[in-house]
Coordinates of C-alpha atoms in Angstrom, one line a residue:
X1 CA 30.7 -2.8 -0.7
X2 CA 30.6 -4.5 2.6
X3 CA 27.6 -6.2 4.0
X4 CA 26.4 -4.9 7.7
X5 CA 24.4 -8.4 8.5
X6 CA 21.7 -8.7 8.5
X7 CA -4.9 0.2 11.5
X8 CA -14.8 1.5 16.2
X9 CA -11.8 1.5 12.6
X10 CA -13.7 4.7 11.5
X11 CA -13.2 6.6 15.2
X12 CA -11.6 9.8 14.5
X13 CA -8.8 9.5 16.2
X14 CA -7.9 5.8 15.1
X15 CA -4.9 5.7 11.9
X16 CA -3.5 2.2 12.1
X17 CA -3.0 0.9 9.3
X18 CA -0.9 -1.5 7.6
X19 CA 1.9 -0.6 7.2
X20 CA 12.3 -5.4 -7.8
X21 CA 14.2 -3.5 -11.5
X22 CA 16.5 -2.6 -14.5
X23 CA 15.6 -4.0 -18.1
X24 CA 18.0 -6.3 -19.6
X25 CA 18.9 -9.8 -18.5
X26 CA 20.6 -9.1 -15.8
X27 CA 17.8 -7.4 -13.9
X28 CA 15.7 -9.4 -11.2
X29 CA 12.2 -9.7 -9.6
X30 CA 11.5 -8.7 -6.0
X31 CA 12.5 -12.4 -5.3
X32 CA 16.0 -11.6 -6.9
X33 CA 14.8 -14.2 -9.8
X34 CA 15.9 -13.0 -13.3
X35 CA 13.4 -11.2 -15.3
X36 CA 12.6 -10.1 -18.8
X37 CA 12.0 -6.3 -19.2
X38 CA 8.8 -4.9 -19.6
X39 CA 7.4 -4.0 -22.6
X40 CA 6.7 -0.8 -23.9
X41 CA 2.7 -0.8 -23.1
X42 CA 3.7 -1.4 -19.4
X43 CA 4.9 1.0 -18.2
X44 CA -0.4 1.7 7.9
X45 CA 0.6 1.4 10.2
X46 CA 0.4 4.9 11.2
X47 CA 1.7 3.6 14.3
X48 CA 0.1 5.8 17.3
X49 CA 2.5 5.7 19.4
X50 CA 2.6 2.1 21.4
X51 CA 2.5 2.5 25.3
X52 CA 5.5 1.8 25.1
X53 CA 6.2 5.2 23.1
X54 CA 4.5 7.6 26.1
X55 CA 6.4 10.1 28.0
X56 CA 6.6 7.5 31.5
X57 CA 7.7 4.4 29.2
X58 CA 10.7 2.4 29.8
X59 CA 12.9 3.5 26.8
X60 CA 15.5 1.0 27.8
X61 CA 17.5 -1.0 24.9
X62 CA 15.9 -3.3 23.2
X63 CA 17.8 -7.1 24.2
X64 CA 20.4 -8.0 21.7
X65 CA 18.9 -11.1 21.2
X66 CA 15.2 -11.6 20.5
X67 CA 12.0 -14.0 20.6
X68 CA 9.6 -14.6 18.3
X69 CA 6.1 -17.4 19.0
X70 CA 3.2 -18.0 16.8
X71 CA 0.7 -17.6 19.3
X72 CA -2.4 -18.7 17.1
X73 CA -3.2 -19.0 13.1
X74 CA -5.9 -16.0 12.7
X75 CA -6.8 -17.2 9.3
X76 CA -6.3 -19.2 6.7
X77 CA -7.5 -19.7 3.0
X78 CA -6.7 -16.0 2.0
X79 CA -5.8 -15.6 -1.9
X80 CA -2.8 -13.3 -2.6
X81 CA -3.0 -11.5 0.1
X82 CA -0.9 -8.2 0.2
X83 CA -2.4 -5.2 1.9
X84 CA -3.2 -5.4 6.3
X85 CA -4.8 -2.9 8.2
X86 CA -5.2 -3.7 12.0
X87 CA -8.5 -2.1 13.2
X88 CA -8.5 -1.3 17.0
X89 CA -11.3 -3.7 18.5
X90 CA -8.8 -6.9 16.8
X91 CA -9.9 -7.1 13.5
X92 CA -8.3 -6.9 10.0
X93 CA -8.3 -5.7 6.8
X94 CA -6.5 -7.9 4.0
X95 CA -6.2 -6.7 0.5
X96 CA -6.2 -9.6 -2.6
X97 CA -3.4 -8.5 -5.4
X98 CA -5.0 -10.6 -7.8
X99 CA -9.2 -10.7 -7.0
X100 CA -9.3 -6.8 -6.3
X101 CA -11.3 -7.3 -3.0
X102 CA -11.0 -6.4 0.6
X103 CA -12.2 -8.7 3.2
X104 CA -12.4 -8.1 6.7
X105 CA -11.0 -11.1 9.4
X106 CA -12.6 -11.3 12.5
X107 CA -9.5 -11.3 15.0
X108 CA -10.5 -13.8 17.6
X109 CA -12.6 -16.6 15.0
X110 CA -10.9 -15.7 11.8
X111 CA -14.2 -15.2 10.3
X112 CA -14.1 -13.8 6.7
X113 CA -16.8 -10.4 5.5
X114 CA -16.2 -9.3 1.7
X115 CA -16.1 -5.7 1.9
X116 CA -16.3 -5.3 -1.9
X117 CA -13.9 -5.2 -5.0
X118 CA -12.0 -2.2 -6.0
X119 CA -13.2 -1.4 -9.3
X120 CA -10.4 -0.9 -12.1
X121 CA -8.0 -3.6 -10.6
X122 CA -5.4 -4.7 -13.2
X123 CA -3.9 -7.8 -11.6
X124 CA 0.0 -8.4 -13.7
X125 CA 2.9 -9.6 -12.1
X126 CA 3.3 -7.9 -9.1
X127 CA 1.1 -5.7 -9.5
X128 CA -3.1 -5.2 -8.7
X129 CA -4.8 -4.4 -4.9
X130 CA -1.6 -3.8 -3.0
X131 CA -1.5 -1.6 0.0
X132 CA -4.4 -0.6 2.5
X133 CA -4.7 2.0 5.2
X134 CA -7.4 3.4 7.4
X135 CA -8.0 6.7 8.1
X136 CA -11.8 8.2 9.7
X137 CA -14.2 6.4 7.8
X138 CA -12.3 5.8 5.1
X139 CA -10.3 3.0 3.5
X140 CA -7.5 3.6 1.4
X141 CA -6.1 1.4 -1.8
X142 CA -3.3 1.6 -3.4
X143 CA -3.6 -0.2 -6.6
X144 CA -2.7 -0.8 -10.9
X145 CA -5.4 -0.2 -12.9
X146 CA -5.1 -0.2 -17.0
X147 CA -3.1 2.6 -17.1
X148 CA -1.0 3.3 -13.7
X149 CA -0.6 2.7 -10.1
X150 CA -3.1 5.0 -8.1
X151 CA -4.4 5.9 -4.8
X152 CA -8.0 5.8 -4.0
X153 CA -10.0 5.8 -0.9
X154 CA -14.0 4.4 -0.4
X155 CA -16.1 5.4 2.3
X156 CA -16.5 2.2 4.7
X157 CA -20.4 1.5 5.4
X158 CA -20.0 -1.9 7.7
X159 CA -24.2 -1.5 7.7
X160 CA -24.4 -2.9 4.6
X161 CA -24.5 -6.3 3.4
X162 CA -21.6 -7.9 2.7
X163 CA -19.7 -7.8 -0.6
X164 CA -21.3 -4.2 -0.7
X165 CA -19.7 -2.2 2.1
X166 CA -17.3 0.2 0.2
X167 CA -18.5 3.2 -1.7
X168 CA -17.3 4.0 -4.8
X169 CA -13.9 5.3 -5.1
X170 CA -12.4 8.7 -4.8
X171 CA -9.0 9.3 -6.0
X172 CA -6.2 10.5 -4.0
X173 CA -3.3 10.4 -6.4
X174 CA -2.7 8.5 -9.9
X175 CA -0.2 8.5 -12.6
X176 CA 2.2 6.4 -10.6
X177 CA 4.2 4.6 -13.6
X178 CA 3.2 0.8 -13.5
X179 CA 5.0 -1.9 -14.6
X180 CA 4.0 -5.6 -14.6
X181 CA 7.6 -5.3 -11.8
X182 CA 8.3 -3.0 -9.2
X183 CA 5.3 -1.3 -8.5
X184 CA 5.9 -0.5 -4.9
X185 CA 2.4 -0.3 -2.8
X186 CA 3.5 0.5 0.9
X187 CA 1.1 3.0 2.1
X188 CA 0.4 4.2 6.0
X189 CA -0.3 7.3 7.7
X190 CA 2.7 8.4 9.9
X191 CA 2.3 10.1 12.9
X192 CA 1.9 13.8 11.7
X193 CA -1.4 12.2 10.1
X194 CA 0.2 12.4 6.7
X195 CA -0.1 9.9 4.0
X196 CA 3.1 8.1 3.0
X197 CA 3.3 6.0 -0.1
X198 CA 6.3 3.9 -1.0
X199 CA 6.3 3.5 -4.9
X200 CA 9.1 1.4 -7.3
X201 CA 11.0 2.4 -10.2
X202 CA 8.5 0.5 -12.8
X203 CA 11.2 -1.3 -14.3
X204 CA 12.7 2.2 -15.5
X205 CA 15.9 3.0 -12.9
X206 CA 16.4 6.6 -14.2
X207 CA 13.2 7.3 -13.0
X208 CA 14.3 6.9 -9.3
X209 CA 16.5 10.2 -10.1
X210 CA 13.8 12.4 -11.5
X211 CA 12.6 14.7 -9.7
X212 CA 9.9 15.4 -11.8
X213 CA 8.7 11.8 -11.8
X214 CA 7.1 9.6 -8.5
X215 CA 8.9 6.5 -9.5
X216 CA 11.1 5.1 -7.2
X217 CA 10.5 7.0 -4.2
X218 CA 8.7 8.2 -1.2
X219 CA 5.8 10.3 -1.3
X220 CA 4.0 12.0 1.9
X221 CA 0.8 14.0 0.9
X222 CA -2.0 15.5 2.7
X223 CA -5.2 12.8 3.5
X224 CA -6.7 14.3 0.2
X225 CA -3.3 13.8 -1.7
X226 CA -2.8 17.4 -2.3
X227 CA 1.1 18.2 -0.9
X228 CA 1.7 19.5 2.7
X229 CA 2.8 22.8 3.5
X230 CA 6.4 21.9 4.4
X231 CA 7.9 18.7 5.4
X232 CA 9.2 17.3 2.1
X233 CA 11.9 17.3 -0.2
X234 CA 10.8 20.9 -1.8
X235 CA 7.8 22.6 -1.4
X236 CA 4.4 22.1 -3.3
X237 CA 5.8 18.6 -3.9
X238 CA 4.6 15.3 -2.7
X239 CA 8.1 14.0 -2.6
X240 CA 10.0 13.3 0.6
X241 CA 12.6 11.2 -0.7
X242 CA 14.2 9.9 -3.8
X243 CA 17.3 7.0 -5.3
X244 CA 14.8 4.3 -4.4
X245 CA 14.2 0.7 -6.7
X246 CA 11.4 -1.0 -5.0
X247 CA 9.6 0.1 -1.7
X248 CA 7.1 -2.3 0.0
X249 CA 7.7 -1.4 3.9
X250 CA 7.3 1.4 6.1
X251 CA 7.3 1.9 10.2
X252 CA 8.0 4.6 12.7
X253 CA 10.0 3.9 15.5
X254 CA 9.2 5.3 18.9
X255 CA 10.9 8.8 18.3
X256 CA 8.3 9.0 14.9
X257 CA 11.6 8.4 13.0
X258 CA 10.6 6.9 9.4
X259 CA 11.6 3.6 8.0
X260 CA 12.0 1.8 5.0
X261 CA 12.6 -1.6 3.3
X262 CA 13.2 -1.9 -0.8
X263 CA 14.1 -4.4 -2.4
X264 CA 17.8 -4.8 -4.1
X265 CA 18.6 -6.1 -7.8
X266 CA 21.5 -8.3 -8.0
X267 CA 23.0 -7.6 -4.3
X268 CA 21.8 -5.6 -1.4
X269 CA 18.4 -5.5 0.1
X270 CA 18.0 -2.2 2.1
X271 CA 16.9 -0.9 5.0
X272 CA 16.9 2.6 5.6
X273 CA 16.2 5.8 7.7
X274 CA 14.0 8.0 5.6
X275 CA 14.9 11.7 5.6
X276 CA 13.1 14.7 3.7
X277 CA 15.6 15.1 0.6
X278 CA 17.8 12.4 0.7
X279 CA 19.1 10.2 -1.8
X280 CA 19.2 6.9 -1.6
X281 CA 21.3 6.1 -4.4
X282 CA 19.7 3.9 -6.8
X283 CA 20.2 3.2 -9.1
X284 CA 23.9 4.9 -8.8
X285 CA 24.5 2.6 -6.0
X286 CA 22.8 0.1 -4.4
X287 CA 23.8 -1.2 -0.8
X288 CA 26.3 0.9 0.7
X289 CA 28.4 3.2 -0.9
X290 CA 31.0 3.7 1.6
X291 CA 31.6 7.3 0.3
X292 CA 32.4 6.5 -3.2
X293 CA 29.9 8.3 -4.6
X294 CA 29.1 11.8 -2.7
X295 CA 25.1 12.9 -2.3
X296 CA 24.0 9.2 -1.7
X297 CA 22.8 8.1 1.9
X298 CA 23.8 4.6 2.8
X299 CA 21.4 2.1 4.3
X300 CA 21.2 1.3 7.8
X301 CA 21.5 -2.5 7.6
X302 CA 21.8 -4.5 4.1
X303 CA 21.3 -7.9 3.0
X304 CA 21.9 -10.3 0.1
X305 CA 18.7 -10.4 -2.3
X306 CA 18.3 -14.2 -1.0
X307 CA 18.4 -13.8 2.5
X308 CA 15.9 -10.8 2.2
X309 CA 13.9 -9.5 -0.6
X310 CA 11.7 -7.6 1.9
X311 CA 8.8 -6.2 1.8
X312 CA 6.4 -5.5 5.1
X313 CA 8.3 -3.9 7.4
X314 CA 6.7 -3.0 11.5
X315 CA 8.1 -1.5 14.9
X316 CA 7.7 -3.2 18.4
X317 CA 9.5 -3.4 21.4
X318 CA 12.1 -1.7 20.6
X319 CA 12.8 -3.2 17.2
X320 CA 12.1 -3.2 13.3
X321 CA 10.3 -6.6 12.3
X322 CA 10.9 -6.5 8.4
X323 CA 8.9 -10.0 6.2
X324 CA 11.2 -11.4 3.6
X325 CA 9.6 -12.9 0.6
X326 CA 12.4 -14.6 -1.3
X327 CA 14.1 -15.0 2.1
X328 CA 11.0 -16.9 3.6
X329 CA 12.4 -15.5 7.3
X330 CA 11.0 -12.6 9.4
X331 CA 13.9 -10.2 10.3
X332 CA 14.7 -8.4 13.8
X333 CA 16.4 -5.6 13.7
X334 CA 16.8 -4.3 17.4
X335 CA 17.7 -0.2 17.3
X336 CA 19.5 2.3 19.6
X337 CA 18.5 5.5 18.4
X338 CA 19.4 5.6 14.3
X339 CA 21.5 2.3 14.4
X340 CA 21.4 -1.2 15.1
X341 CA 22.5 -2.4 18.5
X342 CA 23.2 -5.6 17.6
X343 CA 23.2 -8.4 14.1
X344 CA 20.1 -8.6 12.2
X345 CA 18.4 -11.7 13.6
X346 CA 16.3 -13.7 11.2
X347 CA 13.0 -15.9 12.7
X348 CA 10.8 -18.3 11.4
X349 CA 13.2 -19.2 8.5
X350 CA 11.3 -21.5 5.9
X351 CA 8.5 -22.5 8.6
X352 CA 5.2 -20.7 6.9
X353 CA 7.2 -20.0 3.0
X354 CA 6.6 -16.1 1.6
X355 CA 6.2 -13.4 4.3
X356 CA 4.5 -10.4 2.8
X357 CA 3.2 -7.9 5.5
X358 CA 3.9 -7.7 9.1
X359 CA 2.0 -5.4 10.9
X360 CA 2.4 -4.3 14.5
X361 CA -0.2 -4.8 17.2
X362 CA 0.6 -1.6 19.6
X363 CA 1.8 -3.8 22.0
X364 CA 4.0 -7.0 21.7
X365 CA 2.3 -8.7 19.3
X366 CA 2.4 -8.5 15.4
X367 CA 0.7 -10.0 13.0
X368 CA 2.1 -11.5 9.6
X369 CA 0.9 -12.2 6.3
X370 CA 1.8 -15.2 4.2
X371 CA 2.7 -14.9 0.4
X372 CA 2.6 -18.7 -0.9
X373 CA -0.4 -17.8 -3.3
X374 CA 0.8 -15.0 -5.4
X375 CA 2.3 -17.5 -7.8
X376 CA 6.1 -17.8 -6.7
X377 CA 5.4 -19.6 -3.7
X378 CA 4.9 -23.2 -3.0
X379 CA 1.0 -23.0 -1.7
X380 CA 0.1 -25.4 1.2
X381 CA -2.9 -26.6 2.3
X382 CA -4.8 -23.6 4.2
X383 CA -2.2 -20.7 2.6
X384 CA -2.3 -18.1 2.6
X385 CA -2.5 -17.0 6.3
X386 CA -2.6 -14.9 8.8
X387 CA -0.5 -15.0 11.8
X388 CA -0.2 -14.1 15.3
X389 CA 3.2 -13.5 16.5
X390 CA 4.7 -12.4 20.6
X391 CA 7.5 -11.3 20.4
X392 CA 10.7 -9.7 22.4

């Protein structure tokens, strides 16, 4: 296989929100790090379209070459952090994997407010509070709890003192298989208001080709979790894709055209367009295929495990901005139409460690989420953080 390179939050109309593997010794983390297998008992962005997305924008190419500047450090001292949802006055929301609570950052004096803690967090491995998303006046989690990865959503009462602000939770979806590996945890409402939900193959690969199991793919469900009328892979299902191993990034480009970043095994990291009822190969294949296996869709872009192992993935002018973990580098991928225009072209390689979530700003900003506290990383003094980025 050859290699190609390289969320007033609670106004009705607002939905931004934030937007690694096979048993056996040969299998790896989402870091590409060899892993044992699991045992037996383990088993947001919904980008409104950016100005730059209206009918009288300049839909000109993106540059072939970028630009990326920290413009300010919007927090600091944040413990695993996973989960970002951008509310539209400049605030945040930030998930903890491992604590179970939500905090909210003030977006101009970093200020942190404990929202509350998620009841029925079960931090392992990668897996606990993972995603957030925003939608009316309610906050969405995904999370692992004692017995799967589920979906629930609190109402959000910012009246209330702090640490007490969520309401008890509601579930949206559960029996997600969970694994203390590959638990997926993207979740964002796309721009047809539907909930998508990026899950992982649990450390079970077959699962990725059942169609009768959530593992290892992409779901899109009504706010309520119930399956849309049409849209997906078949009807009355919640699936919109399958042949996936690890997704932990999703975006929508300008045209509403959905993305996706997964994580590889020994390999390829992915990047791929996400159509209703494709199959993304894994784990058949994983990178591209170059035709050698019919009924598998080959990524867009693909990287080695090391450069990449990517996880937050975000749209702005013009291009995909995808966090690398084990790569410790924020990727640009600029588009024209379904392909890139030019190289993959990695920023900010080994200046702030991990990169978890990157999350767009609606304009030319985005803002990025360290990972140096979720035990693989190498923590410094303040991690983790949040940044603010500019970029071209």
């Amino acid at each position: 296989m050859r290699r190609s390179g390289s969320t007033a939050l609670l106004a009705a109309a607002v939905m931004l929100a934030a937007t690694a593997c096979a048993g056996g010794p040969a299998a790896k983390d989402e870091d590409g790090e060899a892993e044992s297998p699991p045992k037996p008992s383990e088993q947001q962005s919904s980008p409104e379209a950016a100005p730059e997305d209206s009918p009288s924008a300049d839909r000109s190419l993106p540059p072939a070459k970028g630009k990326v500047e920290v413009t300010t450090t919007v927090a600091t001292g944040l413990d695993s952090p996973w989960g970002l949802a951008a509310l539209p006055e400049g605030d945040l929301l930030v998930s903890s994997r491992d604590s179970g609570k939500i905090v909210r950052v003030d977006g101009e004096s970093g200020k942190k407010t404990e929202l509350g803690e998620v009841p029925g967090v079960e931090a392992q491995g990668e897996g606990g509070l993972l995603g957030l998303a925003v939608k009316d006046n309610y906050v969405y989690a995904y999370y692992t709890s004692a017995s799967d990865n589920r979906i629930v959503r609190m109402l959000y009462n910012p009246k209330k003192s702090q640490g007490q602000q969520l309401g008890a939770p509601s579930k949206v979806f559960s029996d997600l298989p969970k694994s203390s590996t590959h638990n997926g945890g993207r979740i964002a409402f796309g721009p047809d208001e539907m909930l998508y939900v990026g899950t992982g193959d649990a450390g079970a690969p077959d699962r990725s080709q059942d169609k009768e199991s959530p593992a290892g793919k992409i779901l899109r469900m009504q706010p309520d979790g119930s399956p849309p009328e049409d849209g997906n892979a078949e009807d009355e299902s919640v699936v919109l894709s399958l042949g996936h191993r690890n997704v932990q990034g999703l975006a929508w480009d300008r045209e509403k055209r959905l993305w996706a970043s997964e994580f590889g095994q020994n390999e390829w990291d992915e990047l791929n367009l996400v159509k209703p009822g494709k199959n993304y190969g894994w784990p058949e294949v994983e990178g591209e295929n170059d035709g050698e296996q019919s009924g598998f869709t080959d990524p867009v872009a693909q990287w080695t495990t090391d450069e990449a192992s990517p996880s937050g993935l975000a749209w702005a002018k013009g291009s995909l901005w995808m966090a690398g973990l084990g790569g410790e580098r924020l990727w640009r991928i600029p588009l024209d139409g379904e392909k890139p225009l030019a190289e993959p072209e990695a920023f900010l390689e080994g200046d702030h460690g991990r990169l978890r979530t990157v999350v767009s700003d609606g304009s030319d900003g985005l803002w990025l989420v360290t990972s140096n506290t979720d035990g693989r990383g190498d923590p410094k003094k303040g991690d983790d953080r949040i940044l603010k980025l500019k970029v071209r």
